[in-house]
Tab-separated table of C-alpha atoms (C1' of nucleotides) and ligand atoms in Angstrom:
chain	number	residue	atom	x	y	z
A	1	MET	CA	61.682	-9.038	-15.359
A	2	ILE	CA	63.823	-11.821	-14.289
A	3	THR	CA	63.632	-15.236	-15.846
A	4	LEU	CA	63.618	-18.672	-14.432
A	5	THR	CA	66.959	-19.444	-15.583
A	6	GLU	CA	68.492	-16.461	-14.392
A	7	GLU	CA	66.804	-17.280	-10.853
A	8	ASN	CA	68.620	-20.662	-11.126
A	9	TYR	CA	71.643	-19.310	-11.613
A	10	ILE	CA	71.515	-16.721	-8.860
A	11	LYS	CA	70.513	-19.512	-6.510
A	12	ALA	CA	73.419	-21.583	-7.494
A	13	ILE	CA	75.917	-18.831	-7.041
A	14	TYR	CA	74.422	-18.348	-3.695
A	15	HIS	CA	74.696	-21.919	-2.686
A	16	LEU	CA	78.142	-22.021	-4.013
A	17	GLY	CA	79.442	-18.848	-2.350
A	18	LYS	CA	77.676	-19.390	1.013
A	19	TYR	CA	80.539	-20.863	3.077
A	20	GLY	CA	83.185	-18.136	2.726
A	21	VAL	CA	84.082	-18.758	-0.902
A	22	ASN	CA	84.054	-15.115	-2.437
A	23	ASN	CA	84.563	-15.734	-5.917
A	24	VAL	CA	82.299	-18.694	-7.436
A	25	SER	CA	84.219	-20.010	-10.440
A	26	THR	CA	82.640	-20.701	-13.780
A	27	ASN	CA	83.338	-24.382	-13.628
A	28	ALA	CA	81.631	-24.673	-10.080
A	29	ILE	CA	78.588	-23.002	-11.498
A	30	ALA	CA	78.688	-25.057	-14.547
A	31	LYS	CA	78.781	-28.321	-12.475
A	32	GLU	CA	75.925	-27.085	-10.001
A	33	MET	CA	73.801	-26.374	-13.046
A	34	GLU	CA	74.606	-29.257	-15.144
A	35	THR	CA	75.444	-27.285	-18.110
A	36	LYS	CA	78.666	-26.064	-20.118
A	37	ALA	CA	81.196	-23.646	-18.917
A	38	SER	CA	80.624	-21.826	-22.077
A	39	SER	CA	77.015	-21.274	-21.138
A	40	VAL	CA	78.027	-19.996	-17.660
A	41	THR	CA	80.163	-17.305	-19.217
A	42	ASP	CA	77.176	-16.084	-21.323
A	43	MET	CA	74.746	-16.180	-18.560
A	44	VAL	CA	77.200	-14.688	-15.820
A	45	LYS	CA	77.803	-11.675	-18.511
A	46	LYS	CA	74.091	-11.270	-18.759
A	47	LEU	CA	73.704	-11.407	-14.908
A	48	SER	CA	76.582	-8.921	-14.628
A	49	GLU	CA	74.603	-6.701	-17.019
A	50	LYS	CA	71.768	-6.722	-14.938
A	51	SER	CA	73.725	-6.140	-11.682
A	52	TYR	CA	72.852	-9.188	-9.921
A	53	VAL	CA	76.652	-10.187	-9.922
A	54	ASP	CA	79.969	-8.623	-9.819
A	55	TYR	CA	82.109	-10.245	-12.543
A	56	LYS	CA	85.621	-9.756	-13.865
A	57	LYS	CA	86.925	-12.040	-16.675
A	58	TYR	CA	88.490	-15.193	-15.309
A	59	GLN	CA	88.067	-14.033	-11.805
A	60	GLY	CA	84.744	-15.667	-11.106
A	61	VAL	CA	81.461	-13.984	-9.587
A	62	THR	CA	80.268	-12.649	-6.291
A	63	LEU	CA	76.450	-11.903	-5.952
A	64	THR	CA	75.724	-7.938	-5.545
A	65	GLN	CA	73.303	-7.009	-2.658
A	66	LYS	CA	70.571	-7.297	-5.069
A	67	GLY	CA	71.353	-10.535	-6.321
A	68	LYS	CA	71.861	-11.823	-2.795
A	69	GLU	CA	68.178	-10.499	-1.892
A	70	ILE	CA	66.764	-12.554	-4.849
A	71	ALA	CA	68.746	-15.575	-4.079
A	72	ILE	CA	67.485	-15.746	-0.254
A	73	ASN	CA	63.870	-14.946	-1.376
A	74	ILE	CA	64.050	-18.207	-3.728
A	75	VAL	CA	65.651	-20.082	-0.871
A	76	ARG	CA	62.648	-18.634	1.555
A	77	LYS	CA	60.128	-19.680	-0.928
A	78	HIS	CA	61.575	-23.093	-1.390
A	79	ARG	CA	61.762	-24.192	2.227
A	80	LEU	CA	58.604	-22.677	3.171
A	81	TRP	CA	56.932	-24.944	0.278
A	82	GLU	CA	58.917	-28.061	1.457
A	83	VAL	CA	57.260	-27.385	4.894
A	84	PHE	CA	53.790	-26.910	3.414
A	85	LEU	CA	54.416	-30.322	1.427
A	86	VAL	CA	55.572	-32.113	4.678
A	87	GLU	CA	53.326	-30.650	7.176
A	88	LYS	CA	50.088	-30.098	5.111
A	89	LEU	CA	50.195	-32.487	2.356
A	90	ASN	CA	51.844	-35.760	3.904
A	91	PHE	CA	54.920	-35.650	1.677
A	92	SER	CA	57.972	-37.335	3.350
A	93	TRP	CA	61.097	-35.496	3.553
A	94	ASP	CA	62.720	-37.264	0.747
A	95	GLU	CA	59.878	-36.308	-1.736
A	96	VAL	CA	59.677	-32.560	-1.309
A	97	HIS	CA	62.725	-31.074	-2.997
A	98	GLU	CA	61.900	-31.801	-6.539
A	99	VAL	CA	58.521	-30.222	-6.133
A	100	ALA	CA	59.917	-27.345	-4.339
A	101	GLU	CA	62.501	-26.717	-7.185
A	102	GLN	CA	59.330	-25.647	-9.070
A	103	LEU	CA	57.264	-23.917	-6.672
A	104	GLU	CA	60.145	-21.677	-5.387
A	105	HIS	CA	59.782	-19.721	-9.030
A	106	ILE	CA	55.917	-18.789	-8.357
A	107	LYS	CA	55.822	-15.155	-8.143
A	108	SER	CA	53.467	-13.474	-5.538
A	109	LYS	CA	54.410	-11.759	-2.590
A	110	LYS	CA	51.075	-12.127	-1.149
A	111	LEU	CA	51.156	-16.033	-1.665
A	112	ILE	CA	54.265	-16.371	0.489
A	113	SER	CA	53.509	-14.015	3.192
A	114	GLN	CA	49.972	-15.980	3.636
A	115	LEU	CA	51.851	-19.369	3.161
A	116	ASP	CA	54.140	-18.302	5.976
A	117	ALA	CA	51.479	-17.263	8.289
A	118	PHE	CA	49.490	-20.548	7.479
A	119	LEU	CA	52.317	-22.612	8.536
A	120	GLU	CA	52.684	-20.451	11.636
A	121	PHE	CA	56.049	-18.881	10.636
A	122	PRO	CA	58.202	-21.750	10.709
A	123	THR	CA	62.074	-21.337	11.286
A	124	HIS	CA	63.404	-24.599	9.789
A	125	ASP	CA	62.638	-26.679	6.731
A	126	PRO	CA	62.034	-30.508	6.978
A	127	HIS	CA	65.740	-30.997	6.541
A	128	GLY	CA	66.669	-28.613	9.528
A	129	ASP	CA	67.682	-25.784	7.159
A	130	PRO	CA	66.951	-22.248	8.294
A	131	ILE	CA	64.104	-20.384	6.585
A	132	PRO	CA	64.920	-16.832	5.987
A	133	ASP	CA	62.158	-14.414	7.249
A	134	LYS	CA	60.598	-11.601	5.229
A	135	MET	CA	63.643	-9.284	5.606
A	136	GLY	CA	65.863	-11.936	4.444
A	137	HIS	CA	67.438	-12.575	7.947
A	138	ILE	CA	68.533	-16.062	8.553
A	139	LYS	CA	69.546	-17.207	11.912
A	140	LYS	CA	71.789	-19.991	12.170
A	141	ILE	CA	71.865	-22.440	14.970
A	142	ASP	CA	75.016	-23.840	16.376
A	143	LYS	CA	75.170	-27.365	14.702
A	144	ILE	CA	78.059	-29.724	14.171
A	145	LEU	CA	78.605	-32.776	11.922
A	146	LEU	CA	77.951	-36.020	14.054
A	147	SER	CA	81.420	-36.972	12.863
A	148	GLU	CA	83.098	-34.148	14.955
A	149	ALA	CA	80.915	-35.207	18.028
A	150	GLU	CA	82.942	-36.560	20.913
A	151	ILE	CA	82.647	-40.103	22.383
A	152	GLY	CA	80.206	-39.689	25.327
A	153	ASN	CA	78.325	-36.606	23.884
A	154	ASP	CA	74.578	-36.614	24.155
A	155	CYS	CA	73.158	-35.122	20.907
A	156	ILE	CA	70.152	-34.215	19.260
A	157	CYS	CA	69.529	-34.407	15.320
A	158	VAL	CA	69.052	-31.248	13.795
A	159	GLY	CA	69.550	-31.302	10.119
A	160	VAL	CA	71.173	-33.222	7.485
A	161	GLN	CA	74.121	-32.120	5.024
A	162	ASP	CA	73.068	-34.486	2.184
A	163	SER	CA	69.524	-34.284	1.320
A	164	SER	CA	69.361	-36.906	-1.174
A	165	SER	CA	66.445	-39.249	-1.372
A	166	GLU	CA	68.770	-42.139	-0.667
A	167	PHE	CA	70.335	-40.621	2.277
A	168	LEU	CA	66.943	-39.345	3.836
A	169	LYS	CA	65.566	-43.039	3.285
A	170	TYR	CA	68.440	-44.598	4.848
A	171	LEU	CA	67.738	-42.461	8.046
A	172	ASP	CA	63.898	-43.377	7.973
A	173	LYS	CA	64.916	-47.081	7.908
A	174	ASN	CA	67.242	-46.561	10.978
A	175	ASN	CA	64.778	-44.457	12.835
A	176	ILE	CA	66.717	-41.551	12.808
A	177	ALA	CA	64.668	-38.082	12.147
A	178	LEU	CA	64.921	-34.552	13.108
A	179	GLY	CA	64.596	-34.438	16.990
A	180	THR	CA	65.689	-37.950	17.598
A	181	GLU	CA	68.317	-38.177	20.768
A	182	LEU	CA	71.326	-40.153	20.382
A	183	LYS	CA	74.598	-40.873	22.464
A	184	VAL	CA	78.059	-41.510	20.780
A	185	CYS	CA	79.476	-44.534	22.324
A	186	HIS	CA	82.507	-45.364	20.300
A	187	ARG	CA	84.828	-44.595	17.488
A	188	GLU	CA	86.520	-47.064	15.234
A	189	ALA	CA	90.086	-45.677	14.574
A	190	PHE	CA	90.406	-47.863	11.366
A	191	ASP	CA	87.561	-46.511	9.466
A	192	ASN	CA	86.212	-43.750	11.740
A	193	SER	CA	82.867	-45.503	11.842
A	194	ILE	CA	81.098	-44.769	15.185
A	195	THR	CA	78.674	-46.505	17.326
A	196	ILE	CA	75.767	-44.363	18.618
A	197	LYS	CA	72.868	-45.593	21.030
A	198	ILE	CA	69.319	-44.385	20.249
A	199	LYS	CA	67.275	-44.973	23.391
A	200	THR	CA	68.422	-48.311	24.106
A	201	LYS	CA	69.326	-49.826	20.641
A	202	GLU	CA	72.995	-49.399	19.441
A	203	LEU	CA	73.636	-48.867	15.961
A	204	ILE	CA	77.117	-48.496	14.002
A	205	ILE	CA	77.077	-46.037	11.225
A	206	SER	CA	79.790	-45.209	8.805
A	207	ASN	CA	82.075	-41.791	8.770
A	208	MET	CA	80.513	-41.093	5.503
A	209	ILE	CA	76.794	-41.096	7.257
A	210	ALA	CA	78.306	-39.165	10.260
A	211	ASN	CA	79.528	-36.561	7.928
A	212	ASN	CA	76.176	-36.056	6.590
A	213	LEU	CA	74.197	-35.574	9.761
A	214	PHE	CA	73.999	-32.255	11.801
A	215	VAL	CA	73.583	-32.655	15.636
A	216	LYS	CA	73.543	-30.326	18.728
A	217	ILE	CA	75.295	-31.492	21.942
A	218	SER	CA	72.725	-31.456	24.338
B	1	MET	CA	58.030	-33.407	-22.400
B	2	ILE	CA	55.308	-30.649	-22.591
B	3	THR	CA	56.521	-27.020	-22.272
B	4	LEU	CA	54.783	-24.313	-20.567
B	5	THR	CA	53.945	-22.561	-23.748
B	6	GLU	CA	52.628	-25.771	-25.213
B	7	GLU	CA	50.307	-26.197	-22.094
B	8	ASN	CA	48.849	-22.553	-22.341
B	9	TYR	CA	47.935	-23.046	-25.988
B	10	ILE	CA	46.470	-26.425	-25.307
B	11	LYS	CA	44.529	-24.740	-22.485
B	12	ALA	CA	43.341	-21.941	-24.595
B	13	ILE	CA	42.087	-24.296	-27.367
B	14	TYR	CA	40.176	-26.156	-24.959
B	15	HIS	CA	38.442	-23.193	-23.685
B	16	LEU	CA	37.691	-21.869	-27.008
B	17	GLY	CA	36.498	-25.107	-28.115
B	18	LYS	CA	34.390	-25.945	-25.210
B	19	TYR	CA	30.889	-24.810	-25.956
B	20	GLY	CA	30.495	-26.835	-29.427
B	21	VAL	CA	32.879	-24.990	-31.648
B	22	ASN	CA	34.542	-27.639	-33.225
B	23	ASN	CA	37.353	-26.054	-35.258
B	24	VAL	CA	39.114	-23.340	-33.337
B	25	SER	CA	40.646	-20.861	-35.622
B	26	THR	CA	44.013	-19.374	-35.733
B	27	ASN	CA	42.822	-15.919	-35.177
B	28	ALA	CA	40.678	-16.844	-32.067
B	29	ILE	CA	43.605	-18.627	-30.431
B	30	ALA	CA	46.068	-15.655	-31.295
B	31	LYS	CA	43.340	-13.184	-29.601
B	32	GLU	CA	43.119	-15.624	-26.635
B	33	MET	CA	47.065	-15.775	-26.299
B	34	GLU	CA	47.678	-12.153	-27.117
B	35	THR	CA	49.797	-13.318	-29.834
B	36	LYS	CA	50.256	-12.899	-33.642
B	37	ALA	CA	48.450	-15.487	-36.074
B	38	SER	CA	51.746	-16.322	-37.524
B	39	SER	CA	53.071	-17.485	-34.163
B	40	VAL	CA	49.733	-19.545	-33.537
B	41	THR	CA	50.357	-21.271	-37.020
B	42	ASP	CA	53.905	-22.144	-36.033
B	43	MET	CA	52.785	-23.752	-32.829
B	44	VAL	CA	49.880	-25.396	-34.024
B	45	LYS	CA	52.021	-27.480	-36.479
B	46	LYS	CA	54.184	-28.225	-33.407
B	47	LEU	CA	51.163	-29.413	-31.393
B	48	SER	CA	49.709	-31.312	-34.402
B	49	GLU	CA	53.196	-32.941	-34.745
B	50	LYS	CA	53.124	-34.087	-31.188
B	51	SER	CA	49.471	-35.307	-31.281
B	52	TYR	CA	47.896	-33.001	-29.151
B	53	VAL	CA	45.539	-31.486	-31.787
B	54	ASP	CA	44.228	-32.467	-35.301
B	55	TYR	CA	45.136	-29.760	-37.649
B	56	LYS	CA	44.563	-29.216	-41.159
B	57	LYS	CA	45.887	-26.022	-43.138
B	58	TYR	CA	43.165	-23.062	-43.094
B	59	GLN	CA	40.801	-25.452	-41.231
B	60	GLY	CA	41.533	-24.486	-37.416
B	61	VAL	CA	42.266	-27.139	-34.960
B	62	THR	CA	40.701	-29.559	-32.485
B	63	LEU	CA	42.058	-31.167	-29.408
B	64	THR	CA	42.751	-35.030	-29.883
B	65	GLN	CA	41.803	-37.192	-26.769
B	66	LYS	CA	45.428	-36.822	-25.502
B	67	GLY	CA	45.425	-33.073	-26.045
B	68	LYS	CA	41.713	-32.903	-24.194
B	69	GLU	CA	43.387	-34.793	-21.204
B	70	ILE	CA	46.127	-32.394	-20.662
B	71	ALA	CA	43.832	-29.429	-20.951
B	72	ILE	CA	41.538	-30.963	-18.465
B	73	ASN	CA	44.324	-31.688	-15.871
B	74	ILE	CA	45.482	-28.090	-16.109
B	75	VAL	CA	42.000	-26.914	-15.463
B	76	ARG	CA	41.757	-29.141	-12.596
B	77	LYS	CA	44.907	-27.777	-11.105
B	78	HIS	CA	44.123	-24.251	-11.995
B	79	ARG	CA	40.661	-24.634	-10.030
B	80	LEU	CA	42.038	-26.386	-7.152
B	81	TRP	CA	44.758	-24.147	-6.568
B	82	GLU	CA	42.062	-21.411	-6.690
B	83	VAL	CA	40.180	-23.082	-3.862
B	84	PHE	CA	43.334	-23.495	-1.833
B	85	LEU	CA	44.077	-19.761	-2.268
B	86	VAL	CA	40.729	-18.602	-0.979
B	87	GLU	CA	39.943	-21.379	1.717
B	88	LYS	CA	43.619	-21.771	3.252
B	89	LEU	CA	45.387	-18.380	2.479
B	90	ASN	CA	42.752	-15.993	2.829
B	91	PHE	CA	42.890	-14.627	-0.722
B	92	SER	CA	39.649	-12.869	-2.141
B	93	TRP	CA	37.961	-14.354	-5.319
B	94	ASP	CA	39.422	-11.501	-7.250
B	95	GLU	CA	43.046	-12.141	-6.390
B	96	VAL	CA	43.404	-15.777	-7.456
B	97	HIS	CA	43.428	-16.003	-11.030
B	98	GLU	CA	46.981	-14.661	-11.652
B	99	VAL	CA	48.898	-16.971	-9.277
B	100	ALA	CA	46.944	-19.959	-10.270
B	101	GLU	CA	47.868	-19.251	-13.901
B	102	GLN	CA	51.495	-20.247	-12.534
B	103	LEU	CA	50.578	-22.630	-10.102
B	104	GLU	CA	48.487	-24.762	-12.826
B	105	HIS	CA	51.836	-25.829	-14.507
B	106	ILE	CA	53.620	-27.279	-11.346
B	107	LYS	CA	54.262	-30.868	-12.394
B	108	SER	CA	53.536	-33.321	-9.693
B	109	LYS	CA	50.911	-36.115	-9.510
B	110	LYS	CA	51.083	-36.597	-5.954
B	111	LEU	CA	51.021	-32.583	-5.213
B	112	ILE	CA	47.583	-32.379	-6.755
B	113	SER	CA	46.092	-35.523	-5.364
B	114	GLN	CA	47.229	-34.568	-1.884
B	115	LEU	CA	46.019	-31.030	-2.311
B	116	ASP	CA	42.730	-32.185	-3.676
B	117	ALA	CA	42.259	-34.554	-0.323
B	118	PHE	CA	43.563	-31.513	1.848
B	119	LEU	CA	40.905	-29.376	0.264
B	120	GLU	CA	38.495	-32.220	0.957
B	121	PHE	CA	37.565	-32.715	-2.697
B	122	PRO	CA	36.063	-29.466	-3.610
B	123	THR	CA	33.679	-29.689	-6.422
B	124	HIS	CA	33.664	-26.092	-7.544
B	125	ASP	CA	36.169	-23.320	-7.611
B	126	PRO	CA	35.804	-19.918	-5.926
B	127	HIS	CA	33.978	-18.627	-9.243
B	128	GLY	CA	31.555	-21.480	-9.200
B	129	ASP	CA	33.396	-23.382	-11.994
B	130	PRO	CA	33.374	-27.214	-11.763
B	131	ILE	CA	36.587	-29.015	-10.853
B	132	PRO	CA	37.282	-31.916	-13.164
B	133	ASP	CA	37.930	-35.033	-10.861
B	134	LYS	CA	40.945	-37.291	-10.936
B	135	MET	CA	39.679	-39.031	-14.172
B	136	GLY	CA	38.890	-35.927	-15.995
B	137	HIS	CA	35.119	-35.995	-15.395
B	138	ILE	CA	33.393	-32.693	-15.241
B	139	LYS	CA	29.886	-32.785	-13.654
B	140	LYS	CA	28.198	-29.648	-14.746
B	141	ILE	CA	25.212	-28.080	-12.892
B	142	ASP	CA	22.087	-26.528	-14.425
B	143	LYS	CA	22.933	-22.847	-14.162
B	144	ILE	CA	21.452	-20.093	-16.188
B	145	LEU	CA	22.353	-16.356	-16.806
B	146	LEU	CA	20.555	-14.097	-14.375
B	147	SER	CA	19.439	-12.316	-17.468
B	148	GLU	CA	17.535	-15.114	-18.578
B	149	ALA	CA	15.624	-15.744	-15.506
B	150	GLU	CA	12.025	-14.799	-15.245
B	151	ILE	CA	10.205	-12.198	-12.986
B	152	GLY	CA	9.285	-13.631	-9.774
B	153	ASN	CA	11.819	-16.162	-10.047
B	154	ASP	CA	13.663	-16.983	-6.760
B	155	CYS	CA	17.450	-17.377	-7.584
B	156	ILE	CA	20.555	-18.453	-5.948
B	157	CYS	CA	24.081	-17.307	-7.413
B	158	VAL	CA	26.209	-20.202	-8.433
B	159	GLY	CA	28.670	-18.745	-10.556
B	160	VAL	CA	30.180	-16.014	-12.649
B	161	GLN	CA	30.858	-15.934	-16.494
B	162	ASP	CA	33.274	-12.863	-16.381
B	163	SER	CA	35.659	-13.260	-13.715
B	164	SER	CA	37.486	-10.195	-14.186
B	165	SER	CA	38.667	-8.437	-10.983
B	166	GLU	CA	36.553	-5.364	-11.813
B	167	PHE	CA	33.351	-7.534	-12.054
B	168	LEU	CA	34.075	-9.572	-9.012
B	169	LYS	CA	34.785	-6.341	-7.030
B	170	TYR	CA	31.447	-4.977	-8.115
B	171	LEU	CA	29.718	-8.049	-6.762
B	172	ASP	CA	31.460	-7.698	-3.448
B	173	LYS	CA	30.633	-4.149	-3.150
B	174	ASN	CA	26.865	-4.962	-3.604
B	175	ASN	CA	26.899	-7.984	-1.185
B	176	ILE	CA	26.598	-10.537	-3.940
B	177	ALA	CA	28.463	-13.766	-3.440
B	178	LEU	CA	28.228	-17.442	-4.435
B	179	GLY	CA	25.329	-18.674	-2.349
B	180	THR	CA	23.396	-15.414	-2.098
B	181	GLU	CA	19.786	-15.602	-2.745
B	182	LEU	CA	17.835	-13.191	-4.416
B	183	LYS	CA	14.263	-12.474	-6.423
B	184	VAL	CA	13.994	-11.145	-9.903
B	185	CYS	CA	11.439	-8.383	-9.217
B	186	HIS	CA	11.199	-6.486	-12.376
B	187	ARG	CA	12.673	-6.003	-15.786
B	188	GLU	CA	12.985	-2.531	-17.531
B	189	ALA	CA	12.037	-2.962	-21.137
B	190	PHE	CA	14.035	0.038	-22.163
B	191	ASP	CA	17.668	-1.242	-21.360
B	192	ASN	CA	16.899	-4.831	-19.938
B	193	SER	CA	18.305	-3.667	-16.399
B	194	ILE	CA	16.598	-5.890	-13.755
B	195	THR	CA	15.402	-5.055	-10.217
B	196	ILE	CA	16.432	-7.683	-7.825
B	197	LYS	CA	15.688	-8.317	-4.040
B	198	ILE	CA	18.605	-9.417	-1.736
B	199	LYS	CA	16.846	-10.012	1.613
B	200	THR	CA	14.791	-7.040	1.970
B	201	LYS	CA	16.977	-4.915	-0.072
B	202	GLU	CA	16.261	-3.905	-3.738
B	203	LEU	CA	18.901	-3.140	-6.191
B	204	ILE	CA	18.909	-2.480	-9.869
B	205	ILE	CA	21.535	-4.210	-12.031
B	206	SER	CA	22.370	-3.532	-15.649
B	207	ASN	CA	21.821	-6.099	-18.380
B	208	MET	CA	25.511	-6.353	-18.521
B	209	ILE	CA	25.772	-7.341	-15.001
B	210	ALA	CA	22.850	-9.708	-15.298
B	211	ASN	CA	24.612	-11.167	-18.318
B	212	ASN	CA	27.647	-12.343	-16.295
B	213	LEU	CA	26.075	-13.919	-13.171
B	214	PHE	CA	24.916	-17.469	-13.182
B	215	VAL	CA	22.043	-18.351	-11.036
B	216	LYS	CA	20.092	-21.628	-10.386
B	217	ILE	CA	16.204	-21.050	-9.694
B	218	SER	CA	15.470	-22.290	-6.329
C	1	DA	C1'	111.701	-19.927	-16.060
C	2	DA	C1'	109.720	-22.891	-19.249
C	3	DT	C1'	106.431	-26.261	-20.119
C	4	DA	C1'	102.150	-28.669	-18.874
C	5	DA	C1'	97.553	-29.007	-17.345
C	6	DT	C1'	93.487	-26.562	-16.464
C	7	DT	C1'	90.056	-23.237	-16.477
C	8	DT	C1'	87.815	-19.793	-18.982
C	9	DT	C1'	86.588	-17.215	-22.922
C	10	DT	C1'	85.276	-16.606	-27.703
C	11	DA	C1'	83.279	-17.699	-32.173
C	12	DG	C1'	80.037	-19.879	-34.497
C	13	DA	C1'	75.813	-22.857	-34.643
C	14	DT	C1'	71.375	-24.811	-32.859
C	15	DT	C1'	66.618	-24.828	-31.016
C	16	DT	C1'	62.624	-22.586	-29.354
C	17	DA	C1'	59.263	-19.198	-29.635
C	18	DT	C1'	58.498	-15.118	-31.035
C	19	DC	C1'	58.047	-10.906	-34.564
C	20	DT	C1'	56.935	-8.347	-39.461
C	21	DA	C1'	55.859	-8.214	-44.090
C	22	DA	C1'	54.305	-10.365	-48.041
C	23	DA	C1'	51.815	-14.279	-50.247
C	24	DA	C1'	48.141	-17.513	-50.787
C	25	DA	C1'	43.699	-19.065	-49.384
C	26	DT	C1'	39.069	-18.470	-47.840
C	27	DT	C1'	34.808	-15.896	-47.027
C	28	DA	C1'	31.832	-12.200	-47.894
C	29	DT	C1'	29.951	-8.503	-50.936
C	30	DT	C1'	28.604	-6.504	-55.224
D	1	DA	C1'	30.943	-14.600	-61.153
D	2	DA	C1'	34.065	-10.999	-60.095
D	3	DT	C1'	35.896	-8.321	-56.915
D	4	DA	C1'	36.800	-7.066	-52.263
D	5	DA	C1'	37.668	-8.175	-47.440
D	6	DT	C1'	39.457	-11.381	-44.094
D	7	DT	C1'	42.044	-14.876	-42.550
D	8	DT	C1'	45.999	-18.090	-42.591
D	9	DT	C1'	50.070	-19.249	-43.953
D	10	DT	C1'	55.049	-18.570	-45.508
D	11	DA	C1'	59.496	-16.423	-45.635
D	12	DG	C1'	62.585	-14.536	-43.458
D	13	DA	C1'	64.324	-11.897	-38.558
D	14	DT	C1'	65.204	-11.793	-33.756
D	15	DA	C1'	66.276	-12.769	-28.883
D	16	DA	C1'	67.185	-16.307	-25.269
D	17	DA	C1'	69.579	-20.039	-23.880
D	18	DT	C1'	71.994	-23.757	-24.975
D	19	DC	C1'	75.957	-26.382	-27.617
D	20	DT	C1'	80.821	-27.897	-29.622
D	21	DA	C1'	85.353	-26.615	-30.854
D	22	DA	C1'	89.122	-23.824	-30.551
D	23	DA	C1'	91.705	-19.947	-28.661
D	24	DA	C1'	93.288	-17.387	-24.565
D	25	DA	C1'	94.466	-16.788	-19.982
D	26	DT	C1'	95.541	-18.744	-15.587
D	27	DT	C1'	97.596	-22.004	-12.457
D	28	DA	C1'	100.423	-26.052	-11.391
D	29	DT	C1'	104.559	-29.031	-12.229
D	30	DT	C1'	108.853	-29.796	-13.619
E	1	MN	MN1	65.237	-28.628	-1.122
E	2	MN	MN1	65.257	-28.531	2.571
E	3	MN	MN1	41.145	-18.678	-12.733
E	4	MN	MN1	38.120	-19.857	-11.578
DNA sequence: AATAATTTTTAGATTTATCTAAAAATTATT
DNA sequence: AATAATTTTTAGATAAATCTAAAAATTATT
């Protein structure tokens, strides 16, 4: 039996290790989990004992195949529940994460496969993140950060990097949602802010905003 | 903050105390929770400390107003989730309890009020048990056990006493569901088994079955 | 290469929920 | 009313997950 705490550690290690980082450090996990490094060391030993991670003292951890499967299944559940909350229960995209953090730990294979079917097999969650399929396969689309787009590019919003409530509300306020089409008009050299055009309306956004919005060149 | 364990104890005390029993005994709780009496004593002290129950040594416990509200809210969540599983995710009535036991602990007011609306404010769960409303009000219908019905009575099935998978599957097998109409034809004095007629088909059911099926005289 | 800074681990405590075994209180039976 | 049976509580242990403080290892800087 895997505990809720173990699941959360595995998920954290997965997210930290997902972009090439092979050995996730104790401190990184501690920061992600909002706990102390000493607690992480204890847990990491336990996870290693249970073969969810490979661990060598002072060298950080990597998920084993078994660990990776568990992590991906939790991510799958999290994202399916987020879709459910938005599509069926009228939650807005900035309200779903907290509840999904709880729902992702519910254990029932049938529940998830039926939920998946009920939602008509969605491929992405409300923040544009891909939903792993039943086999754990994740198909990633070629998205770039808006900050990396070139002047003149016609783009379509496909995701967010930061999915904090504050950022999502900022986007809502400026009528930017997934699917919104925009054109990159100008980049200010001084602060890297960029001017974008949505339909006919121009909007200046900071580099920090542009760094947290994924787009696809259309 | 209330823990999952505390919630389960409060729910158990609620169910044990719901039919008039004012002081729920340590042993009764231990049996319900599948734990030891000594563990119950420890927890009951904690619940008393937190004002969820009134407790006097050797006298058993009663839920306080606060405790009762928590219990009813958990029951509400449990039953709403059961409806969701059956109505939306095609679970059968013998599969829902286990999952609902997990889902009932998810903490989000919005989730439950939206789920309630999504399900169009159901009044009863798949086993015929009433769903408390947002205010905690439970309206109980006048149902009797089939074993208490009289010969000649035309009845309609409205609930089950035992909602174990085995019993529910027995009912499925014999085409008895909530809403099924039946007539009580004969009672065998020897073993209190009764003969019922569903549509045109006669069926003999044991007293034990009749003792676990609620009906309304129609 | 030596020293300093940082990271990670160990040692030992604490909290929560559980257990067993024994003592105390209550209830039932003679 | 005394004794027996049952229930409930206490005392003390254990396992999981956390913490603080200090030691050990690694990495960065002089
Ligand atoms: Mn999320
Ligand atoms: Mn998401
Ligand atoms: Mn149930
Ligand atoms: Mn039910």
